[in-house]
Coordinates of C-alpha atoms in Angstrom, one line a residue:
M1 CA 30.8 5.3 -50.7
S2 CA 26.9 4.2 -49.9
G3 CA 25.9 0.8 -48.9
F4 CA 23.0 -1.5 -50.0
T5 CA 20.5 -1.0 -47.0
L6 CA 17.1 -1.6 -46.1
T7 CA 15.9 1.7 -48.6
E8 CA 17.6 -0.1 -51.5
F9 CA 16.3 -3.5 -50.9
R10 CA 12.7 -2.1 -51.2
K11 CA 13.1 -0.4 -54.3
V12 CA 14.5 -3.4 -55.7
V13 CA 11.8 -5.7 -54.1
E14 CA 9.3 -3.1 -55.6
A15 CA 10.5 -3.2 -59.2
C16 CA 10.5 -7.3 -58.9
L17 CA 6.9 -7.1 -57.4
E18 CA 6.0 -4.4 -60.2
G19 CA 5.3 -1.6 -58.0
A20 CA 4.2 -3.6 -55.2
D21 CA 4.6 -1.7 -52.0
A22 CA 7.5 -3.2 -50.0
A23 CA 6.6 -1.3 -46.6
A24 CA 5.9 -4.4 -45.0
L25 CA 10.1 -4.9 -45.3
D26 CA 10.5 -2.6 -41.9
E27 CA 13.3 -3.5 -39.1
S28 CA 10.5 -6.0 -37.6
A29 CA 11.1 -7.7 -40.7
M30 CA 14.6 -8.1 -41.1
D31 CA 15.0 -11.2 -39.2
T32 CA 11.7 -12.9 -40.8
D33 CA 12.6 -15.9 -43.5
F34 CA 11.5 -14.9 -46.6
G35 CA 8.7 -17.4 -47.3
D36 CA 7.3 -16.1 -44.1
L37 CA 7.1 -12.6 -45.9
G38 CA 5.3 -14.1 -48.9
Y39 CA 8.1 -14.5 -51.2
D40 CA 8.9 -17.9 -52.6
S41 CA 12.2 -18.5 -54.0
L42 CA 11.5 -17.5 -57.4
V43 CA 10.8 -14.1 -56.2
V44 CA 14.1 -14.3 -54.1
Y45 CA 16.2 -15.2 -57.1
E46 CA 14.8 -12.2 -59.3
I47 CA 15.4 -10.3 -56.6
A48 CA 19.2 -11.6 -57.0
M49 CA 19.6 -11.1 -60.2
R50 CA 17.9 -7.8 -60.1
V51 CA 20.4 -7.0 -57.9
Q52 CA 23.7 -8.7 -59.4
D53 CA 22.5 -6.5 -62.7
E54 CA 22.3 -3.1 -60.7
Y55 CA 24.7 -3.0 -58.2
R56 CA 27.6 -5.6 -59.4
V57 CA 27.6 -7.6 -56.9
T58 CA 28.0 -11.6 -57.6
I59 CA 25.7 -13.9 -56.0
P60 CA 26.1 -17.3 -56.4
D61 CA 23.9 -20.2 -56.4
E62 CA 25.1 -22.0 -53.5
A63 CA 24.7 -18.6 -51.7
F64 CA 20.8 -18.8 -51.2
D65 CA 20.8 -21.6 -48.8
D66 CA 22.4 -19.0 -46.2
L67 CA 20.4 -16.0 -47.6
R68 CA 17.0 -16.7 -46.2
T69 CA 15.8 -13.6 -44.3
P70 CA 16.3 -10.0 -45.5
A71 CA 18.8 -9.0 -43.4
A72 CA 20.9 -12.0 -44.2
F73 CA 20.7 -11.0 -48.1
I74 CA 21.4 -7.4 -47.1
A75 CA 24.7 -7.8 -45.3
Y76 CA 26.0 -10.4 -48.1
V77 CA 25.0 -7.8 -50.9
D78 CA 26.7 -4.7 -48.9
A79 CA 29.5 -6.8 -48.5
G80 CA 30.0 -7.7 -51.9
L81 CA 29.7 -4.4 -53.1
P82 CA 32.4 -3.0 -55.8
A83 CA 35.3 -0.5 -54.0
D84 CA 34.1 2.0 -57.0
R85 CA 30.1 1.8 -56.5

């Protein structure tokens, strides 16, 4: 079973940003706040909705306060992946 990694996160970001290059999302950006990366709350919400649809993970609204960085987001999604994924 593969997990949800930076590679999958980049693909989702690129899809949400209509093909925009997510190359800036590298290991050095993992602990950078989404706002500092140029992603406002609407973009992060869109990313979350797409992840929920594609990966069958539930991300409740109250979890968003803790998902401020790519590392936190990826870890949350990876931990919530269904066993049959």
